[in-house]
Short mmCIF file of C-alpha atoms in Angstrom, two decimals:
data_model
loop_
_atom_site.label_atom_id
_atom_site.label_comp_id
_atom_site.label_asym_id
_atom_site.label_seq_id
_atom_site.Cartn_x
_atom_site.Cartn_y
_atom_site.Cartn_z
CA MET A 170 0.00 0.00 0.00
CA ILE A 171 2.80 2.47 0.90
CA PHE A 172 4.57 1.97 -2.44
CA LEU A 173 1.31 2.52 -4.30
CA LEU A 174 0.64 5.72 -2.35
CA ILE A 175 4.15 7.01 -3.19
CA ILE A 176 3.42 6.55 -6.90
CA VAL A 177 0.05 8.24 -6.47
CA GLY A 178 1.68 11.12 -4.56
CA LEU A 179 4.30 11.67 -7.25
CA ALA A 180 1.68 11.71 -10.00
CA ILE A 181 -0.63 14.04 -8.10
CA GLY A 182 2.30 16.36 -7.38
CA VAL A 183 3.15 16.67 -11.08
CA ILE A 184 -0.48 17.43 -11.87
CA SER A 185 -0.68 19.93 -9.01
CA GLY A 186 2.36 21.89 -10.18
CA PHE A 187 1.41 21.77 -13.86
CA PHE A 188 -2.29 22.66 -13.56
CA GLY A 189 -2.16 24.79 -10.43
CA VAL A 190 -4.57 22.57 -8.52
CA GLY A 191 -4.25 21.28 -4.99
CA GLY A 192 -4.59 17.77 -6.34
CA GLY A 193 -7.65 16.85 -4.30
CA MET A 194 -10.11 16.70 -7.18
CA LEU A 195 -8.01 13.97 -8.81
CA LEU A 196 -6.63 12.35 -5.68
CA ILE A 197 -10.09 11.74 -4.19
CA PRO A 198 -11.43 9.57 -7.05
CA VAL A 199 -8.10 7.70 -7.17
CA LEU A 200 -8.28 6.95 -3.44
CA LEU A 201 -11.91 5.89 -3.83
CA THR A 202 -10.83 3.49 -6.57
CA ILE A 203 -8.07 2.07 -4.36
CA GLY A 204 -10.63 1.33 -1.65
CA PHE A 205 -10.75 4.25 0.78
CA GLY A 206 -14.11 5.76 1.77
CA ILE A 207 -15.08 9.29 0.69
CA LYS A 208 -14.44 10.88 4.10
CA GLU A 209 -11.06 9.11 4.49
CA ALA A 210 -10.14 10.26 0.96
CA ILE A 211 -11.12 13.84 1.78
CA ALA A 212 -9.02 13.87 4.97
CA MET A 213 -5.95 12.47 3.15
CA SER A 214 -6.47 14.92 0.32
CA VAL A 215 -6.35 17.92 2.68
CA VAL A 216 -2.96 16.79 4.02
CA GLN A 217 -1.57 16.28 0.52
CA MET A 218 -2.77 19.71 -0.62
CA VAL A 219 -0.87 21.48 2.15
CA PHE A 220 2.38 19.93 0.93
CA SER A 221 1.82 20.49 -2.78
CA SER A 222 0.34 24.00 -2.62
CA VAL A 223 2.92 25.48 -0.23
CA PHE A 224 5.90 24.08 -2.08
CA GLY A 225 4.40 24.69 -5.54
CA SER A 226 3.56 28.33 -4.75
CA TYR A 227 7.08 28.84 -3.39
CA LYS A 228 8.54 27.54 -6.67
CA ASN A 229 6.21 29.78 -8.69
CA TYR A 230 7.20 32.79 -6.57
CA LYS A 231 10.92 32.10 -7.05
CA LYS A 232 10.34 31.95 -10.81
CA GLY A 233 8.55 35.31 -10.70
CA ASN A 234 5.25 33.80 -11.87
CA LEU A 235 3.23 34.47 -8.72
CA VAL A 236 1.70 37.92 -8.16
CA ILE A 237 0.47 38.00 -4.56
CA ASN A 238 -1.42 41.35 -4.24
CA GLU A 239 -5.14 40.59 -4.78
CA GLY A 240 -4.60 36.90 -4.10
CA ILE A 241 -4.11 37.68 -0.41
CA TRP A 242 -7.73 38.84 -0.04
CA VAL A 243 -9.10 35.78 -1.77
CA GLY A 244 -6.84 33.70 0.46
CA ILE A 245 -8.06 35.30 3.68
CA GLY A 246 -11.62 34.52 2.66
CA GLY A 247 -10.47 30.99 1.85
CA VAL A 248 -9.04 30.52 5.34
CA ILE A 249 -12.37 31.28 6.99
CA GLY A 250 -14.26 29.31 4.37
CA GLY A 251 -11.94 26.35 4.86
CA VAL A 252 -12.88 26.09 8.53
CA ILE A 253 -16.60 26.35 7.73
CA GLY A 254 -16.33 23.74 4.98
CA SER A 255 -14.43 21.29 7.20
CA PHE A 256 -17.23 21.52 9.74
CA PHE A 257 -19.89 20.65 7.14
CA THR A 258 -17.85 17.70 5.84
CA ASP A 259 -18.41 15.93 9.16
CA LEU A 260 -22.19 16.51 8.93
CA LEU A 261 -23.07 15.59 5.33
CA PRO A 262 -23.57 11.96 4.18
CA ALA A 263 -20.87 10.50 1.93
CA SER A 264 -23.29 10.05 -0.99
CA ILE A 265 -24.18 13.77 -0.97
CA LEU A 266 -20.49 14.74 -0.98
CA GLU A 267 -19.87 12.52 -4.02
CA TYR A 268 -22.66 14.13 -6.05
CA ILE A 269 -21.58 17.66 -5.07
CA PHE A 270 -18.03 16.80 -6.12
CA LEU A 271 -19.22 15.51 -9.52
CA ALA A 272 -21.35 18.60 -10.14
CA LEU A 273 -18.43 20.87 -9.25
CA VAL A 274 -16.03 19.24 -11.72
CA ILE A 275 -18.63 19.34 -14.50
CA PHE A 276 -19.12 23.06 -13.84
CA ALA A 277 -15.36 23.64 -14.04
CA PHE A 278 -15.14 21.76 -17.34
CA VAL A 279 -17.98 23.73 -18.93
CA ARG A 280 -16.68 27.09 -17.68
CA VAL A 281 -13.15 26.54 -19.00
CA ALA A 282 -14.33 24.95 -22.27
CA THR A 283 -16.59 27.91 -23.09
CA SER A 284 -14.14 30.65 -22.09
CA LYS A 285 -12.88 32.87 -24.88
CA LYS A 286 -9.22 33.12 -25.86
CA VAL A 287 -7.44 36.07 -24.25
CA GLN A 288 -6.53 38.59 -26.94
CA ASP A 289 -3.28 40.53 -26.96
CA GLY A 290 -3.71 43.77 -25.06
CA GLN A 291 -6.92 42.61 -23.39
CA GLU A 292 -6.96 43.64 -19.74
CA GLU A 293 -7.67 41.25 -16.93
CA GLY A 294 -10.73 41.95 -14.84
CA SER A 295 -10.46 43.25 -11.31
CA PHE A 296 -12.61 43.10 -8.18
CA SER A 297 -12.74 45.12 -4.98
CA LYS A 298 -11.06 43.66 -1.90
CA VAL A 299 -14.45 42.92 -0.33
CA THR A 300 -15.61 41.05 -3.43
CA LEU A 301 -12.37 39.08 -3.55
CA PHE A 302 -12.80 38.17 0.11
CA ILE A 303 -16.37 36.95 -0.49
CA ILE A 304 -15.24 34.90 -3.50
CA GLY A 305 -12.56 33.29 -1.35
CA LEU A 306 -15.03 32.64 1.48
CA ILE A 307 -17.52 30.87 -0.78
CA ILE A 308 -14.91 28.86 -2.66
CA GLY A 309 -13.05 27.94 0.53
CA THR A 310 -16.25 26.68 2.17
CA ILE A 311 -17.27 24.46 -0.75
CA ALA A 312 -13.69 23.31 -1.35
CA MET A 313 -13.05 21.98 2.14
CA MET A 314 -16.46 20.32 2.23
CA LEU A 315 -15.22 18.20 -0.66
CA GLY A 316 -11.54 17.91 0.23
CA VAL A 317 -10.36 19.94 -2.78
CA GLY A 318 -8.23 23.06 -2.62
CA GLY A 319 -10.63 25.40 -4.38
CA SER A 320 -8.63 25.99 -7.56
CA VAL A 321 -11.13 23.77 -9.38
CA MET A 322 -13.58 26.66 -8.88
CA LEU A 323 -11.22 29.65 -8.77
CA THR A 324 -9.35 28.82 -11.97
CA PRO A 325 -12.53 28.72 -14.11
CA VAL A 326 -13.58 32.06 -12.56
CA LEU A 327 -10.22 33.64 -13.41
CA ILE A 328 -10.22 32.24 -16.96
CA GLY A 329 -13.90 32.63 -17.79
CA PHE A 330 -14.78 35.91 -16.09
CA LEU A 331 -11.53 37.81 -15.48
CA HIS A 332 -9.82 36.76 -18.74
CA PHE A 333 -6.68 35.38 -17.10
CA PRO A 334 -4.40 33.28 -19.35
CA SER A 335 -4.62 29.61 -18.40
CA LYS A 336 -1.14 29.34 -16.87
CA LYS A 337 -1.48 32.55 -14.83
CA ALA A 338 -4.85 31.38 -13.52
CA ALA A 339 -3.26 28.05 -12.56
CA THR A 340 -0.53 29.82 -10.57
CA ALA A 341 -3.08 31.97 -8.72
CA GLY A 342 -5.28 28.94 -8.09
CA LEU A 343 -2.48 26.99 -6.45
CA PHE A 344 -1.66 29.97 -4.22
CA PHE A 345 -5.28 30.02 -3.02
CA VAL A 346 -5.01 26.35 -2.08
CA VAL A 347 -2.30 27.27 0.46
CA PHE A 348 -4.83 29.22 2.51
CA SER A 349 -7.84 26.92 2.22
CA SER A 350 -5.94 23.67 2.79
CA ILE A 351 -4.00 24.84 5.85
CA SER A 352 -7.14 26.15 7.54
CA GLY A 353 -8.97 22.93 6.69
CA LEU A 354 -6.15 20.78 8.06
CA VAL A 355 -5.95 22.76 11.30
CA TYR A 356 -9.68 22.30 11.84
CA LYS A 357 -9.55 18.55 11.15
CA LEU A 358 -6.64 18.08 13.55
CA MET A 359 -8.39 20.05 16.30
CA ALA A 360 -11.67 18.20 15.68
CA GLY A 361 -9.96 14.79 15.87
CA THR A 362 -11.18 13.83 12.40
CA PHE A 363 -8.30 11.44 11.68
CA GLU A 364 -8.78 9.62 14.96
CA SER A 365 -12.54 9.29 14.47
CA LEU A 366 -11.97 7.77 11.02
CA ASN A 367 -9.25 5.43 12.36
CA LEU A 368 -7.08 6.70 9.51
CA ASP A 369 -3.36 6.03 9.77
CA MET A 370 -1.60 9.38 9.27
CA LYS A 371 1.37 7.67 7.61
CA TYR A 372 -0.80 7.15 4.51
CA ALA A 373 -1.62 10.85 4.20
CA LEU A 374 1.96 11.92 4.95
CA THR A 375 3.36 9.45 2.40
CA ILE A 376 1.23 10.97 -0.36
CA GLY A 377 2.01 14.52 0.80
CA ILE A 378 5.78 14.10 0.91
CA ALA A 379 5.88 12.24 -2.41
CA SER A 380 3.84 15.01 -4.02
CA ILE A 381 6.59 17.56 -3.26
CA VAL A 382 8.90 15.81 -5.73
CA GLY A 383 6.12 15.74 -8.29
CA VAL A 384 5.40 19.46 -7.85
CA ILE A 385 8.97 20.34 -8.83
CA LEU A 386 8.54 18.48 -12.13
CA GLY A 387 5.05 19.90 -12.73
CA VAL A 388 6.09 23.54 -12.28
CA LYS A 389 9.02 23.06 -14.68
CA LEU A 390 6.84 21.35 -17.30
CA LYS A 391 4.34 24.23 -17.22
CA ASP A 392 7.02 26.67 -18.40
CA TYR A 393 7.43 24.74 -21.66
CA VAL A 394 3.74 24.65 -22.63
CA HIS A 395 1.80 27.40 -24.47
CA ASP A 396 -1.36 28.76 -22.82
CA SER A 397 -3.71 27.35 -25.46
CA ARG A 398 -2.20 23.87 -25.13
CA HIS A 399 -2.25 24.17 -21.35
CA LYS A 400 -6.00 24.85 -21.48
CA GLN A 401 -6.52 21.74 -23.63
CA TYR A 402 -4.65 19.60 -21.13
CA LEU A 403 -6.71 21.12 -18.33
CA LEU A 404 -9.93 20.05 -20.05
CA ILE A 405 -8.60 16.53 -20.52
CA MET A 406 -7.85 16.34 -16.80
CA TYR A 407 -11.43 17.37 -15.99
CA ILE A 408 -12.78 14.62 -18.29
CA VAL A 409 -10.67 11.99 -16.53
CA ILE A 410 -11.87 13.16 -13.11
CA ILE A 411 -15.53 13.13 -14.22
CA ALA A 412 -15.14 9.59 -15.60
CA LEU A 413 -13.50 8.28 -12.40
CA THR A 414 -16.14 9.85 -10.19
CA ILE A 415 -19.05 8.52 -12.28
CA LYS A 416 -17.48 5.06 -12.17
CA LYS A 417 -17.33 5.21 -8.39
CA ILE A 418 -20.89 6.48 -7.92
CA TRP A 419 -22.81 4.37 -10.42
CA PHE A 420 -20.60 1.39 -11.22
#
């Protein structure tokens, strides 16, 4: 099991660094396929996202690809939302969480697929600090309910409504995951979630540590891909996630 989780962690790390996602939206269906329950998968996903998002955002910052400014306000909202979402995870039935997760990924696919190409000279949209905070609060709440970092929702918003290029949106999305995942993990540790699920922390830590190596590769790979091609790969990832989740729910 440990060796399998190392492979999974490496793969999720590459995807996290390349697409700017926490990794949860892909890790959860993979863990469900392996045999973990939805709530165990969510708890392990939160741990993994802390590792991948913190290290991935650090690498993006060192490369000069991460602009913090407005992202801080979205992140602060995400911190509060992460705590709220973690609370609701413990209350909702597993079947409801699975259907919410599926609906969320389908929304992300449609939003990115229908977004228009960013034209040269076209300005990115901007929001007030209060609006950014509210966006972060809502996304953080839903994200931690499902064990995902929130970039699955934030990235489509940045691409579809604010006209961010795909790779820049991915970098901002991963930075948001830092805030939401840390707040979600703190809540789960304080609430004794891992103990109540009888989940061995070495499984979650194995995936998290392995994902750090993968993140390094993912961030480097992103630099060699054009925005239009990056968007195509992003859509393919969403299709894979939708297929895995449908398989788990109905088959």
